[in-house]
Short mmCIF file of C-alpha atoms in Angstrom, two decimals:
data_model
loop_
_atom_site.label_atom_id
_atom_site.label_comp_id
_atom_site.label_asym_id
_atom_site.label_seq_id
_atom_site.Cartn_x
_atom_site.Cartn_y
_atom_site.Cartn_z
CA MET F 24 -68.99 87.47 58.69
CA HIS F 25 -65.44 88.52 59.54
CA THR F 26 -65.44 85.98 62.36
CA ILE F 27 -66.38 83.15 59.99
CA HIS F 28 -63.68 84.27 57.52
CA ARG F 29 -60.97 84.28 60.18
CA ALA F 30 -62.08 80.85 61.41
CA ALA F 31 -61.88 79.49 57.86
CA LEU F 32 -58.36 80.86 57.40
CA ALA F 33 -57.27 79.40 60.71
CA ALA F 34 -58.64 75.99 59.80
CA ALA F 35 -56.94 76.13 56.42
CA GLY F 36 -53.65 77.09 58.02
CA PHE F 37 -53.95 74.23 60.49
CA THR F 38 -54.62 71.83 57.61
CA VAL F 39 -51.51 73.07 55.73
CA VAL F 40 -49.33 72.58 58.82
CA ILE F 41 -50.65 69.06 59.31
CA GLY F 42 -50.04 68.32 55.62
CA ILE F 43 -46.44 69.60 55.75
CA ALA F 44 -45.73 67.58 58.87
CA GLY F 45 -47.13 64.50 57.20
CA CYS F 46 -44.94 65.03 54.11
CA GLN F 47 -41.87 65.49 56.29
CA GLN F 48 -42.59 62.26 58.07
CA ASN F 49 -43.09 60.45 54.79
CA ALA F 50 -39.85 61.93 53.38
CA GLN F 51 -37.72 60.40 56.13
CA PRO F 52 -35.61 57.40 54.99
CA PRO F 53 -36.96 54.02 56.02
CA ALA F 54 -35.44 52.52 59.13
CA PRO F 55 -32.83 49.83 58.43
CA PRO F 56 -34.05 46.27 58.87
CA ALA F 57 -33.52 44.85 62.31
CA GLN F 58 -30.40 42.71 62.61
CA ALA F 59 -31.07 39.10 63.49
CA ALA F 60 -29.88 38.03 66.91
CA GLY F 61 -26.33 36.71 66.72
CA ALA F 62 -25.86 37.72 63.08
CA PRO F 63 -22.58 39.55 62.24
CA SER F 64 -22.81 43.26 61.57
CA ARG F 65 -21.94 44.76 58.20
CA SER F 66 -18.66 46.08 59.68
CA ASP F 67 -17.77 42.59 60.89
CA VAL F 68 -18.44 41.13 57.45
CA LEU F 69 -16.35 43.80 55.71
CA LEU F 70 -13.45 43.40 58.14
CA ASP F 71 -13.54 39.64 57.74
CA ALA F 72 -13.48 39.94 53.94
CA ALA F 73 -10.58 42.40 54.04
CA ALA F 74 -8.58 40.22 56.43
CA ARG F 75 -8.88 37.19 54.15
CA ILE F 76 -7.28 38.88 51.14
CA ALA F 77 -3.67 38.56 52.27
CA LEU F 78 -3.81 35.38 54.34
CA PRO F 79 -0.93 32.89 53.96
CA PRO F 80 -1.59 30.29 51.26
CA PRO F 81 -2.52 26.80 52.47
CA GLY F 82 -0.26 23.79 52.25
CA LEU F 83 2.70 24.59 54.52
CA GLN F 84 3.06 22.04 57.34
CA PRO F 85 5.19 22.35 60.53
CA ILE F 86 7.62 19.79 59.13
CA ASP F 87 8.16 22.07 56.10
CA LEU F 88 9.45 24.97 58.22
CA PRO F 89 13.19 25.71 58.27
CA ASP F 90 14.82 23.79 61.13
CA PRO F 91 11.42 22.36 62.13
CA ASN F 92 12.63 20.90 65.44
CA SER F 93 13.89 24.23 66.74
CA HIS F 94 12.04 25.99 69.54
CA GLY F 95 11.22 28.93 67.29
CA ALA F 96 9.66 26.70 64.61
CA GLN F 97 7.58 24.87 67.19
CA LEU F 98 6.29 28.14 68.64
CA GLU F 99 5.41 29.46 65.19
CA ALA F 100 3.43 26.29 64.47
CA LYS F 101 1.71 26.59 67.86
CA TYR F 102 0.63 30.23 67.65
CA CYS F 103 0.66 31.28 64.00
CA ALA F 104 -1.67 28.64 62.56
CA GLN F 105 -4.61 29.11 64.93
CA CYS F 106 -6.55 31.49 62.69
CA HIS F 107 -5.13 30.83 59.21
CA SER F 108 -2.67 28.62 57.37
CA LEU F 109 0.89 28.45 58.63
CA PRO F 110 2.95 31.32 57.13
CA ALA F 111 6.35 30.70 55.59
CA PRO F 112 9.17 32.70 57.24
CA ALA F 113 10.33 33.68 53.75
CA ALA F 114 6.99 35.41 53.12
CA HIS F 115 8.46 38.65 54.50
CA SER F 116 11.87 40.27 54.81
CA ALA F 117 13.70 40.79 58.10
CA THR F 118 12.61 44.44 58.19
CA ASP F 119 8.94 43.55 57.56
CA TRP F 120 8.47 40.75 60.09
CA PRO F 121 8.46 43.00 63.21
CA ILE F 122 5.61 45.06 61.74
CA VAL F 123 3.64 42.02 60.60
CA SER F 124 4.16 40.23 63.92
CA ARG F 125 3.06 43.20 65.99
CA ARG F 126 -0.12 43.49 63.91
CA MET F 127 -0.85 39.80 64.53
CA TRP F 128 -0.22 40.07 68.29
CA LEU F 129 -2.64 43.01 68.53
CA ARG F 130 -5.32 41.12 66.63
CA MET F 131 -4.91 38.05 68.82
CA GLU F 132 -5.18 40.13 71.99
CA SER F 133 -8.45 41.68 70.79
CA LEU F 134 -10.16 38.36 70.06
CA PRO F 135 -12.80 37.15 72.55
CA GLU F 136 -11.67 34.44 74.96
CA SER F 137 -14.54 32.25 73.79
CA LEU F 138 -12.62 31.54 70.55
CA GLY F 139 -9.88 29.79 72.51
CA VAL F 140 -6.97 31.45 70.69
CA GLN F 141 -3.76 31.16 72.67
CA VAL F 142 -1.93 34.49 73.00
CA PRO F 143 1.87 34.11 73.28
CA SER F 144 3.80 35.53 76.20
CA ASN F 145 6.37 38.25 75.63
CA ALA F 146 9.15 35.64 75.82
CA ASP F 147 7.45 33.47 73.19
CA ARG F 148 6.84 36.50 70.96
CA PHE F 149 10.54 37.36 71.06
CA GLU F 150 11.48 33.75 70.22
CA VAL F 151 9.05 33.57 67.29
CA LEU F 152 10.18 36.92 65.91
CA GLN F 153 13.86 35.96 66.09
CA TYR F 154 13.09 32.72 64.26
CA LEU F 155 11.10 34.49 61.53
CA ILE F 156 13.82 37.09 61.02
CA ALA F 157 16.57 34.45 60.87
CA ASN F 158 14.67 32.57 58.15
CA SER F 159 13.11 35.54 56.40
CA LEU F 160 13.16 36.50 52.73
CA LYS F 161 16.73 37.17 51.61
CA VAL F 162 16.56 40.56 49.93
CA SER F 163 18.74 41.76 47.09
CA GLY F 164 20.35 44.72 48.81
CA SER F 165 20.96 48.10 47.22
CA VAL F 166 22.33 46.81 43.89
CA LEU F 167 20.70 44.09 41.80
CA PRO F 168 22.86 41.88 39.59
CA ALA F 169 23.10 43.24 36.05
CA GLY F 170 21.08 41.57 33.34
CA SER F 171 18.24 41.92 30.88
CA GLY F 172 14.93 42.28 32.71
CA ARG F 173 16.37 43.79 35.89
CA GLU F 174 14.20 46.95 35.73
CA THR F 175 11.02 44.95 35.08
CA PHE F 176 11.83 42.61 37.96
CA ALA F 177 12.48 45.56 40.29
CA THR F 178 9.24 47.31 39.33
CA VAL F 179 6.87 44.34 39.44
CA CYS F 180 8.30 42.35 42.34
CA SER F 181 8.61 45.27 44.75
CA ARG F 182 4.84 45.89 44.82
CA CYS F 183 4.19 43.34 47.57
CA HIS F 184 7.49 42.88 49.41
CA ALA F 185 11.19 43.69 49.42
CA LEU F 186 13.02 42.47 46.33
CA PRO F 187 14.37 38.94 46.79
CA ASP F 188 17.99 38.21 46.02
CA PRO F 189 17.99 36.36 42.65
CA ARG F 190 20.84 34.22 43.95
CA THR F 191 18.60 32.78 46.69
CA HIS F 192 17.28 30.09 44.31
CA SER F 193 18.84 28.02 41.57
CA LYS F 194 17.97 28.27 37.88
CA ALA F 195 15.90 25.08 38.15
CA ASP F 196 14.05 26.30 41.26
CA TRP F 197 13.06 29.76 40.04
CA PRO F 198 10.18 28.63 37.75
CA ILE F 199 8.56 26.88 40.73
CA VAL F 200 9.05 29.89 43.01
CA PHE F 201 7.85 32.26 40.28
CA ALA F 202 4.64 30.24 39.76
CA ARG F 203 3.99 30.29 43.50
CA MET F 204 4.41 34.08 43.57
CA GLU F 205 1.94 34.44 40.69
CA ARG F 206 -0.67 32.48 42.68
CA ASN F 207 0.00 34.61 45.75
CA MET F 208 -0.48 37.80 43.74
CA GLU F 209 -3.83 36.55 42.45
CA ARG F 210 -4.92 35.77 46.02
CA MET F 211 -3.94 39.27 47.11
CA LYS F 212 -5.84 40.85 44.21
CA VAL F 213 -2.61 42.07 42.54
CA ALA F 214 -2.38 41.59 38.79
CA PRO F 215 0.52 39.20 38.10
CA PRO F 216 2.84 39.86 35.16
CA ALA F 217 1.74 38.22 31.93
CA GLY F 218 3.15 37.36 28.53
CA PRO F 219 6.50 38.91 27.58
CA LYS F 220 6.83 40.70 30.94
CA ALA F 221 6.55 37.43 32.89
CA GLN F 222 9.10 35.76 30.61
CA GLU F 223 11.42 38.73 30.99
CA ILE F 224 11.34 38.53 34.78
CA LEU F 225 11.78 34.76 34.88
CA GLY F 226 14.63 34.97 32.36
CA TYR F 227 16.41 37.55 34.52
CA LEU F 228 15.99 35.45 37.68
CA GLN F 229 17.32 32.34 35.99
CA ALA F 230 20.23 34.22 34.41
CA THR F 231 21.31 35.63 37.79
CA ALA F 232 20.34 32.59 39.90
CA GLY F 233 22.56 31.04 42.51
CA THR F 234 24.27 27.68 42.56
CA PRO F 235 22.06 24.73 43.58
CA ARG F 236 22.41 24.14 47.30
CA ALA F 237 23.75 20.61 46.98
CA ALA F 238 26.58 21.79 44.69
CA ARG F 239 27.71 24.73 46.80
CA PRO F 240 31.16 24.37 48.34
CA GLY F 241 30.98 23.42 51.99
CA SER F 242 27.27 22.62 51.88
CA ASP F 243 27.70 18.94 52.67
#
């Protein structure tokens, strides 16, 4: 009788162990679906999406570059439009271009050879960088011209790059440049100024604008 009782307990214990093991197996998270051959991984998709946020806007052609026949302009058109639209040298300040350029060189070096992207030599990199710096965004310096809207301009327009010198463009040109900057901000997922704030910034830029290039002394 005792033998039968012990056998029953042992069998029950064995059944409990099997049941627990089965529950543990069922509690494990399902295995992720197999990735199709040749399909990009989730990391690749996320990196690609992030890289596209701040790409140069389309539309700039090699002929539109400053001094387009110079060696530096030709090298920029050769190397810097292989993966995205051609960037304008004035997209960054002289202090920003070395950082941006180095990031681009590193990305180009890491791309597979099968993509056929030409990687510039050290000599070409130096030439491109010198060209970009020479034609970079002209910043305002330590003191902005006085005028209504100066603080708003300094706050809003320093979120993406160094503050441009208001005298870089004429009063007639600033609305066009300002509209282009608004489109760039939208592309980069940065809320552009709206309503009174936008008018305040544009009014300040036009009030402190420079003389049109054709009318500047010694420009002809």
